[in-house]
């Protein structure tokens, strides 16, 4: 199955070709046809599945017909990064269409956005808070919206945005197409979908388990040894771009500082930075100036850096879903990737749940002098059985790669070897 089957406008097809997409991803295969027919769609899909193009392509197709110069499609996203990224995807896929999109989010001057809104814009990719601000000021007209997309709805729920979304929807025409994408389906999202979607086509892509193409290495470690272990892994592994996750903003900052002092090309991304600093960090990471980015969970969704070869959980995420979203940053669009997770005694029960999802793909690793015996799970489930691991025994012994010199490392992540979508 190729993109020709969708019979997209030649100018949109040109964008697909320019991005080098050959085969539609499963979410694209399943959702593009009903969206083109004008149906509402509820898509259960994790990040990295190609869901942005799954809704952007049919939106572009619809907007090729009809009048221009006013806002006809609205995409609501939880984070500035995701809003910016969707805007970028629209620009790339719609490069020949002359359709204009604008991203709207807080943390930057509102007057620049107001000026841009005065010029013709057909698509808005927005975060809820700033969009409401524009609605209240009367600087955006949503009365001619034909398509509404709620992207990463579960994340918007986590961030407390659902009341804002309901407020925004009151300003949209009742007669419209609504698409909702979410990696998980908590009850509040289900009831939002019941209220906003009409007779939707339900699409489910896989389980919310981390992408197939990623291998999961778990390192039992003590808090104070984490940075030494991180450096050891960075030195011995042939990496491309590495995303390191910490639990807190201050730890993201301090780990980045320690790596910087040791000569790594590193930046950090967390909520204490200004929008300008966040953008600089992302741009530098995306273009390869920084090989490592240390981030809090705000980076876990919406960052699309195709070169990410490794995700390292310096701190374990708080839930299995958060693990999925972090790991979704690597192995994107079926490229292979590796995930390393540092596990301390506090994390054992979450490891237990992940073990159930990942099964044999979860591999324990040990590094002499840096890892410890696997802490014992004191939870009732953990006491019942050893859930597949024994202290300090790795299924696959840690085989250090030949040490590489920073700045001159070879790239094993050969694009020619990247897997294509398998059907
Ligand atoms: P998304 O889940 O929308 O964030 O997309 C994840 C990544 O997959 C992005 O880098 C997209 O550019 C890429 N992608 C989307 N669709 C395809 C496709 N059909 N073939 C190859 N890559 C794709």
Short mmCIF file of C-alpha atoms and ligand atoms in Angstrom, two decimals:
data_model
loop_
_atom_site.label_atom_id
_atom_site.label_comp_id
_atom_site.label_asym_id
_atom_site.label_seq_id
_atom_site.Cartn_x
_atom_site.Cartn_y
_atom_site.Cartn_z
CA UNK A 1 0.00 0.00 0.00
CA UNK A 2 1.44 3.35 -0.97
CA UNK A 3 0.34 6.95 -0.48
CA UNK A 4 -1.02 7.08 -4.06
CA UNK A 5 -4.06 5.08 -2.88
CA UNK A 6 -5.30 8.05 -0.85
CA UNK A 7 -5.59 10.10 -4.05
CA UNK A 8 -4.26 13.19 -2.34
CA UNK A 9 -3.98 16.45 -4.24
CA UNK A 10 -0.75 16.56 -6.27
CA UNK A 11 0.54 19.48 -4.18
CA UNK A 12 0.05 17.49 -0.97
CA UNK A 13 1.55 14.35 -2.48
CA UNK A 14 4.59 16.48 -3.34
CA UNK A 15 5.00 17.17 0.41
CA UNK A 16 4.76 13.45 1.25
CA UNK A 17 7.45 12.71 -1.31
CA UNK A 18 9.66 15.55 -0.14
CA UNK A 19 9.64 14.05 3.37
CA UNK A 20 10.58 10.67 1.92
CA UNK A 21 7.51 8.83 3.24
CA UNK A 22 7.13 5.70 1.10
CA UNK A 23 4.63 3.51 2.95
CA UNK A 24 1.80 4.79 5.19
CA UNK A 25 2.14 3.80 8.84
CA UNK A 26 -0.65 1.67 10.37
CA UNK A 27 -2.38 4.69 11.94
CA UNK A 28 -2.21 6.52 8.61
CA UNK A 29 -3.61 3.50 6.76
CA UNK A 30 -6.54 3.25 9.12
CA UNK A 31 -7.38 6.86 9.79
CA UNK A 32 -6.70 8.76 6.55
CA UNK A 33 -9.61 7.18 4.57
CA UNK A 34 -12.36 7.89 7.17
CA UNK A 35 -11.00 11.37 7.86
CA UNK A 36 -11.04 12.09 4.11
CA UNK A 37 -14.69 10.96 4.11
CA UNK A 38 -15.43 13.56 6.78
CA UNK A 39 -15.99 11.08 9.63
CA UNK A 40 -15.09 11.80 13.25
CA UNK A 41 -12.22 9.62 14.43
CA UNK A 42 -11.07 8.52 17.85
CA UNK A 43 -7.51 7.22 17.56
CA UNK A 44 -5.82 5.31 20.34
CA UNK A 45 -2.21 5.64 19.32
CA UNK A 46 1.03 6.33 21.09
CA UNK A 47 3.56 8.89 19.95
CA UNK A 48 5.97 7.99 17.19
CA UNK A 49 3.33 6.16 15.16
CA UNK A 50 3.03 8.82 12.46
CA UNK A 51 -0.26 10.18 13.80
CA UNK A 52 0.54 13.81 12.95
CA UNK A 53 0.56 13.13 9.22
CA UNK A 54 -2.50 10.90 9.74
CA UNK A 55 -4.59 13.99 10.53
CA UNK A 56 -2.55 16.69 8.75
CA UNK A 57 -2.79 15.11 5.28
CA UNK A 58 -6.62 14.85 5.20
CA UNK A 59 -6.91 18.36 6.68
CA UNK A 60 -4.72 19.76 3.91
CA UNK A 61 -6.78 17.82 1.37
CA UNK A 62 -10.04 19.33 2.68
CA UNK A 63 -8.62 22.86 2.76
CA UNK A 64 -7.44 22.69 -0.85
CA UNK A 65 -11.14 23.12 -1.68
CA UNK A 66 -13.14 26.10 -0.48
CA UNK A 67 -12.31 29.61 0.57
CA UNK A 68 -9.05 30.78 2.08
CA UNK A 69 -8.06 33.59 4.36
CA UNK A 70 -9.84 32.47 7.53
CA UNK A 71 -9.20 29.80 10.17
CA UNK A 72 -10.73 26.49 9.05
CA UNK A 73 -8.82 23.88 11.08
CA UNK A 74 -7.81 23.93 14.75
CA UNK A 75 -5.41 21.49 16.38
CA UNK A 76 -5.16 21.62 20.18
CA UNK A 77 -2.06 20.15 21.81
CA UNK A 78 -0.85 19.99 25.42
CA UNK A 79 2.66 21.42 25.02
CA UNK A 80 4.38 24.22 23.16
CA UNK A 81 6.79 21.71 21.67
CA UNK A 82 3.99 19.58 20.23
CA UNK A 83 2.13 22.62 18.94
CA UNK A 84 5.31 23.88 17.25
CA UNK A 85 6.07 20.44 15.87
CA UNK A 86 2.61 20.02 14.33
CA UNK A 87 2.91 23.50 12.79
CA UNK A 88 6.25 22.39 11.33
CA UNK A 89 4.74 19.17 9.92
CA UNK A 90 1.95 21.21 8.28
CA UNK A 91 4.60 23.49 6.75
CA UNK A 92 6.55 20.52 5.42
CA UNK A 93 3.66 18.39 4.15
CA UNK A 94 1.81 21.44 2.83
CA UNK A 95 4.84 23.21 1.41
CA UNK A 96 3.33 23.46 -2.10
CA UNK A 97 -0.24 24.18 -1.03
CA UNK A 98 0.14 27.81 0.01
CA UNK A 99 -2.05 27.05 3.03
CA UNK A 100 -0.89 29.00 6.10
CA UNK A 101 -0.61 27.67 9.61
CA UNK A 102 0.25 29.35 12.88
CA UNK A 103 1.26 27.93 16.24
CA UNK A 104 -0.12 29.62 19.33
CA UNK A 105 1.17 29.03 22.85
CA UNK A 106 2.03 30.94 26.00
CA UNK A 107 5.43 32.04 27.26
CA UNK A 108 6.02 34.27 24.22
CA UNK A 109 4.69 37.73 23.36
CA UNK A 110 1.01 37.75 22.45
CA UNK A 111 1.28 40.80 20.17
CA UNK A 112 3.36 38.90 17.58
CA UNK A 113 0.64 36.24 17.46
CA UNK A 114 -2.09 38.87 17.16
CA UNK A 115 -0.29 40.40 14.16
CA UNK A 116 0.07 37.03 12.50
CA UNK A 117 -3.61 36.25 13.13
CA UNK A 118 -4.52 39.46 11.27
CA UNK A 119 -2.88 38.07 8.15
CA UNK A 120 -4.56 35.13 6.57
CA UNK A 121 -4.18 31.87 8.47
CA UNK A 122 -6.09 28.69 7.64
CA UNK A 123 -4.76 26.29 10.29
CA UNK A 124 -3.98 26.94 13.95
CA UNK A 125 -1.98 24.58 16.13
CA UNK A 126 -2.52 25.80 19.68
CA UNK A 127 -2.09 25.13 23.37
CA UNK A 128 -5.37 25.63 25.28
CA UNK A 129 -4.37 28.44 27.69
CA UNK A 130 -3.08 30.95 25.15
CA UNK A 131 -5.84 30.12 22.70
CA UNK A 132 -8.44 31.00 25.35
CA UNK A 133 -6.57 34.22 25.95
CA UNK A 134 -6.98 35.09 22.24
CA UNK A 135 -10.64 34.10 22.34
CA UNK A 136 -11.23 36.38 25.36
CA UNK A 137 -9.45 39.27 23.66
CA UNK A 138 -11.40 38.70 20.47
CA UNK A 139 -8.19 38.32 18.48
CA UNK A 140 -9.05 34.96 16.95
CA UNK A 141 -12.18 33.98 15.04
CA UNK A 142 -13.05 30.30 15.36
CA UNK A 143 -16.56 30.58 13.95
CA UNK A 144 -15.59 29.02 10.62
CA UNK A 145 -13.72 25.99 11.94
CA UNK A 146 -14.45 22.87 9.90
CA UNK A 147 -12.07 20.43 11.63
CA UNK A 148 -11.03 20.21 15.28
CA UNK A 149 -8.19 17.91 16.38
CA UNK A 150 -7.49 17.13 20.03
CA UNK A 151 -3.99 15.70 20.07
CA UNK A 152 -2.54 13.77 23.02
CA UNK A 153 -5.85 14.18 24.82
CA UNK A 154 -4.73 12.10 27.82
CA UNK A 155 -1.79 14.38 28.35
CA UNK A 156 -4.10 17.42 28.21
CA UNK A 157 -6.22 15.73 30.86
CA UNK A 158 -3.11 15.07 33.02
CA UNK A 159 -2.23 18.74 32.73
CA UNK A 160 -5.72 19.86 33.81
CA UNK A 161 -6.69 21.30 30.41
CA UNK A 162 -10.05 19.58 29.95
CA UNK A 163 -12.14 22.50 31.35
CA UNK A 164 -10.28 24.88 28.98
CA UNK A 165 -11.00 22.57 26.08
CA UNK A 166 -14.70 22.51 26.86
CA UNK A 167 -14.64 26.33 27.01
CA UNK A 168 -12.87 26.55 23.63
CA UNK A 169 -15.28 24.13 21.97
CA UNK A 170 -18.20 26.46 22.82
CA UNK A 171 -16.71 28.94 20.33
CA UNK A 172 -16.65 26.44 17.48
CA UNK A 173 -19.48 25.64 15.07
CA UNK A 174 -21.44 22.57 16.18
CA UNK A 175 -21.31 21.31 12.62
CA UNK A 176 -17.69 20.21 12.23
CA UNK A 177 -15.42 17.19 12.00
CA UNK A 178 -13.73 16.24 15.27
CA UNK A 179 -10.67 14.00 15.64
CA UNK A 180 -9.31 12.90 18.99
CA UNK A 181 -5.97 11.16 19.50
CA UNK A 182 -4.78 9.76 22.78
CA UNK A 183 -2.21 7.20 23.89
CA UNK A 184 -4.47 5.98 26.69
CA UNK A 185 -8.20 6.23 27.28
CA UNK A 186 -8.97 7.25 30.87
CA UNK A 187 -12.68 7.70 31.70
CA UNK A 188 -12.55 11.48 31.50
CA UNK A 189 -11.25 11.32 27.93
CA UNK A 190 -13.89 8.77 27.02
CA UNK A 191 -16.62 11.06 28.32
CA UNK A 192 -15.08 14.07 26.53
CA UNK A 193 -15.08 12.00 23.33
CA UNK A 194 -18.74 11.02 23.92
CA UNK A 195 -19.65 14.69 24.22
CA UNK A 196 -17.63 16.00 21.28
CA UNK A 197 -17.48 13.25 18.68
CA UNK A 198 -20.40 12.08 16.56
CA UNK A 199 -20.52 8.44 15.61
CA UNK A 200 -16.72 8.22 15.48
CA UNK A 201 -14.63 5.58 13.77
CA UNK A 202 -12.55 3.98 16.52
CA UNK A 203 -8.98 3.19 15.64
CA UNK A 204 -6.56 1.44 17.91
CA UNK A 205 -2.92 1.01 17.03
CA UNK A 206 -1.29 -1.73 19.04
CA UNK A 207 -1.19 -1.72 22.79
CA UNK A 208 0.19 1.23 24.65
CA UNK A 209 3.36 -0.77 25.06
CA UNK A 210 6.57 0.93 24.03
CA UNK A 211 7.40 0.69 20.37
CA UNK A 212 8.50 -2.71 19.16
CA UNK A 213 11.78 -1.52 17.77
CA UNK A 214 13.26 -0.54 21.15
CA UNK A 215 15.35 -2.75 23.45
CA UNK A 216 14.97 -2.09 27.17
CA UNK A 217 18.02 -2.36 29.43
CA UNK A 218 17.51 -1.98 33.18
CA UNK A 219 20.40 -1.17 35.53
CA UNK A 220 19.94 -1.63 39.29
CA UNK A 221 21.90 1.25 40.79
CA UNK A 222 22.26 3.44 43.86
CA UNK A 223 21.27 7.08 43.60
CA UNK A 224 24.80 8.34 44.21
CA UNK A 225 26.30 6.17 41.46
CA UNK A 226 23.86 7.21 38.73
CA UNK A 227 26.00 9.91 37.15
CA UNK A 228 29.08 7.65 37.03
CA UNK A 229 26.96 4.92 35.40
CA UNK A 230 25.54 7.44 32.94
CA UNK A 231 29.03 8.53 31.87
CA UNK A 232 30.14 4.91 31.62
CA UNK A 233 27.23 4.10 29.30
CA UNK A 234 27.79 7.24 27.22
CA UNK A 235 31.46 6.39 26.81
CA UNK A 236 30.99 2.74 25.93
CA UNK A 237 27.92 2.90 23.72
CA UNK A 238 27.85 4.01 20.15
CA UNK A 239 25.11 6.61 20.29
CA UNK A 240 23.69 9.22 18.00
CA UNK A 241 21.43 11.63 19.90
CA UNK A 242 20.73 10.72 23.51
CA UNK A 243 17.78 11.92 25.57
CA UNK A 244 18.29 11.62 29.34
CA UNK A 245 15.26 11.96 31.61
CA UNK A 246 15.32 13.15 35.22
CA UNK A 247 12.45 13.46 37.65
CA UNK A 248 13.04 17.09 38.66
CA UNK A 249 14.02 20.33 36.95
CA UNK A 250 16.92 20.90 39.32
CA UNK A 251 18.29 17.42 38.66
CA UNK A 252 18.03 17.96 34.88
CA UNK A 253 20.08 21.10 35.35
CA UNK A 254 22.68 19.52 37.64
CA UNK A 255 23.15 16.34 35.55
CA UNK A 256 23.59 18.47 32.41
CA UNK A 257 26.13 20.62 34.25
CA UNK A 258 28.11 17.58 35.41
CA UNK A 259 28.19 16.16 31.88
CA UNK A 260 29.16 19.54 30.46
CA UNK A 261 32.07 19.76 32.94
CA UNK A 262 33.21 16.32 31.77
CA UNK A 263 33.35 17.52 28.16
CA UNK A 264 30.09 16.15 26.71
CA UNK A 265 28.13 18.22 24.23
CA UNK A 266 25.02 18.54 26.37
CA UNK A 267 22.00 20.78 26.82
CA UNK A 268 18.99 20.64 29.11
CA UNK A 269 15.24 21.16 28.71
CA UNK A 270 12.93 21.80 31.64
CA UNK A 271 10.11 24.04 32.74
CA UNK A 272 12.30 26.67 34.40
CA UNK A 273 13.70 27.81 31.07
CA UNK A 274 12.25 30.67 29.04
CA UNK A 275 10.59 29.75 25.75
CA UNK A 276 13.61 31.16 23.90
CA UNK A 277 16.03 28.98 25.90
CA UNK A 278 13.82 25.91 25.36
CA UNK A 279 13.78 26.55 21.63
CA UNK A 280 17.56 27.02 21.56
CA UNK A 281 18.07 23.75 23.43
CA UNK A 282 15.72 21.89 21.08
CA UNK A 283 17.20 23.41 17.93
CA UNK A 284 20.74 22.58 19.09
CA UNK A 285 19.73 19.02 19.93
CA UNK A 286 17.87 18.60 16.66
CA UNK A 287 20.72 19.86 14.48
CA UNK A 288 23.33 17.79 16.33
CA UNK A 289 25.23 20.61 18.07
CA UNK A 290 24.31 18.89 21.31
CA UNK A 291 24.57 15.12 21.40
CA UNK A 292 22.82 14.78 24.74
CA UNK A 293 19.75 16.47 26.12
CA UNK A 294 18.83 16.12 29.79
CA UNK A 295 15.12 16.76 30.22
CA UNK A 296 12.17 16.46 32.54
CA UNK A 297 8.92 14.89 31.37
CA UNK A 298 7.79 18.04 29.57
CA UNK A 299 10.11 16.77 26.85
CA UNK A 300 8.60 13.29 26.92
CA UNK A 301 5.84 14.14 24.54
CA UNK A 302 6.02 16.02 21.36
CA UNK A 303 9.75 16.06 20.80
CA UNK A 304 10.40 14.72 17.37
CA UNK A 305 14.12 14.34 16.91
CA UNK A 306 14.47 11.52 14.44
CA UNK A 307 18.11 10.94 15.32
CA UNK A 308 17.44 9.92 18.93
CA UNK A 309 19.19 6.57 19.22
CA UNK A 310 19.00 6.19 22.99
CA UNK A 311 16.70 7.23 25.80
CA UNK A 312 18.21 7.00 29.28
CA UNK A 313 15.92 7.13 32.29
CA UNK A 314 18.33 8.58 34.84
CA UNK A 315 15.30 8.60 37.12
CA UNK A 316 12.54 6.08 36.62
CA UNK A 317 9.28 7.67 35.44
CA UNK A 318 6.35 7.51 37.84
CA UNK A 319 4.02 5.31 35.77
CA UNK A 320 4.19 2.68 33.05
CA UNK A 321 2.45 5.11 30.68
CA UNK A 322 5.05 7.78 31.35
CA UNK A 323 7.69 5.14 30.55
CA UNK A 324 5.95 4.50 27.23
CA UNK A 325 5.92 8.17 26.36
CA UNK A 326 9.55 8.70 27.23
CA UNK A 327 10.62 5.66 25.26
CA UNK A 328 8.42 6.87 22.38
CA UNK A 329 11.15 9.45 21.79
CA UNK A 330 13.39 6.76 20.35
CA UNK A 331 12.61 4.09 17.80
CA UNK A 332 10.31 6.65 16.15
CA UNK A 333 8.58 5.56 12.95
CA UNK A 334 10.02 2.05 13.32
CA UNK A 335 13.62 3.10 13.49
CA UNK A 336 15.39 0.98 16.04
CA UNK A 337 16.50 2.42 19.36
CA UNK A 338 17.70 1.54 22.82
CA UNK A 339 16.36 2.49 26.21
CA UNK A 340 18.42 2.38 29.40
CA UNK A 341 16.71 2.72 32.76
CA UNK A 342 18.36 3.21 36.14
CA UNK A 343 16.43 1.40 38.84
CA UNK A 344 16.74 2.06 42.58
CA UNK A 345 15.01 0.35 45.48
CA UNK A 346 12.05 2.77 45.26
CA UNK A 347 11.30 1.78 41.68
CA UNK A 348 10.92 -1.95 42.13
CA UNK A 349 7.15 -2.20 42.00
CA UNK A 350 7.01 -0.17 38.79
CA UNK A 351 9.65 -2.47 37.31
CA UNK A 352 7.27 -5.26 38.18
CA UNK A 353 4.45 -3.69 36.10
CA UNK A 354 6.81 -2.95 33.23
CA UNK A 355 8.02 -6.53 33.29
CA UNK A 356 4.46 -7.63 32.61
CA UNK A 357 4.19 -5.31 29.59
CA UNK A 358 7.66 -5.81 28.16
CA UNK A 359 8.24 -9.45 29.01
CA UNK A 360 11.51 -10.77 27.61
CA UNK A 361 12.32 -7.40 26.07
CA UNK A 362 13.18 -6.12 29.53
CA UNK A 363 16.81 -7.08 30.08
CA UNK A 364 18.79 -6.59 33.26
CA UNK A 365 22.34 -5.33 32.90
CA UNK A 366 25.21 -5.13 35.31
CA UNK A 367 28.38 -3.08 35.21
CA UNK A 368 31.11 -4.01 37.63
CA UNK A 369 31.53 -1.48 40.41
CA UNK A 370 28.55 0.60 39.30
CA UNK A 371 25.43 -1.53 39.49
CA UNK A 372 24.11 -3.28 42.58
CA UNK A 373 22.14 -6.41 43.33
CA UNK A 374 18.59 -5.94 42.14
CA UNK A 375 16.59 -4.51 45.06
CA UNK A 376 13.89 -6.84 46.32
CA UNK A 377 10.29 -5.97 45.56
CA UNK A 378 8.48 -5.65 48.86
CA UNK A 379 5.09 -5.33 47.21
CA UNK A 380 2.72 -8.30 47.66
CA UNK A 381 3.11 -9.18 43.99
CA UNK A 382 6.88 -9.00 44.25
CA UNK A 383 6.96 -11.25 47.31
CA UNK A 384 4.94 -13.86 45.44
CA UNK A 385 7.51 -14.43 42.76
CA UNK A 386 10.73 -13.19 41.36
CA UNK A 387 9.17 -11.89 38.15
CA UNK A 388 11.96 -13.03 35.97
CA UNK A 389 15.12 -11.61 37.47
CA UNK A 390 17.69 -12.68 39.95
CA UNK A 391 20.04 -10.41 41.85
CA UNK A 392 22.90 -9.17 39.74
CA UNK A 393 22.30 -11.69 37.00
CA UNK A 394 21.76 -10.26 33.60
CA UNK A 395 20.14 -12.32 30.90
CA UNK A 396 22.45 -10.77 28.40
CA UNK A 397 25.80 -9.92 29.93
CA UNK A 398 26.84 -6.32 29.52
CA UNK A 399 29.23 -6.21 26.61
CA UNK A 400 30.95 -2.88 26.51
CA UNK A 401 31.39 -1.52 23.01
CA UNK A 402 34.85 -0.33 22.09
CA UNK A 403 35.39 2.99 23.86
CA UNK A 404 34.88 5.89 21.54
CA UNK A 405 36.39 9.30 21.62
CA UNK A 406 33.85 12.06 22.02
CA UNK A 407 33.38 14.16 18.92
CA UNK A 408 34.77 11.51 16.60
CA UNK A 409 32.45 8.64 17.22
CA UNK A 410 31.42 6.42 14.41
CA UNK A 411 27.77 6.21 13.57
CA UNK A 412 26.37 2.74 13.68
CA UNK A 413 22.85 4.06 13.26
CA UNK A 414 23.04 3.76 9.53
CA UNK A 415 19.98 5.19 7.85
CA UNK A 416 20.27 2.54 5.15
CA UNK A 417 19.73 -0.10 7.81
CA UNK A 418 16.68 1.52 9.33
CA UNK A 419 13.65 -0.69 9.18
CA UNK A 420 10.79 0.29 6.95
CA UNK A 421 7.23 -0.20 8.07
CA UNK A 422 6.43 -3.85 7.93
CA UNK A 423 3.01 -4.88 6.64
P1 LIG B 1 4.52 11.28 14.87
O1 LIG B 1 4.00 10.07 15.55
O2 LIG B 1 3.49 11.98 14.05
O3 LIG B 1 5.22 12.22 15.83
O4 LIG B 1 5.62 10.80 13.80
C1 LIG B 1 6.82 10.18 14.16
C2 LIG B 1 7.88 10.29 13.10
O5 LIG B 1 7.53 9.44 12.00
C3 LIG B 1 8.07 11.67 12.49
O6 LIG B 1 9.46 11.90 12.39
C4 LIG B 1 7.46 11.59 11.12
O7 LIG B 1 8.10 12.47 10.20
C5 LIG B 1 7.73 10.12 10.77
N1 LIG B 1 6.74 9.56 9.83
C6 LIG B 1 5.42 9.80 9.80
N2 LIG B 1 4.83 9.09 8.83
C7 LIG B 1 5.81 8.40 8.21
C8 LIG B 1 5.83 7.47 7.11
N3 LIG B 1 4.72 7.13 6.48
N4 LIG B 1 7.02 6.95 6.75
C9 LIG B 1 8.15 7.29 7.42
N5 LIG B 1 8.20 8.15 8.46
C10 LIG B 1 7.03 8.69 8.86
#
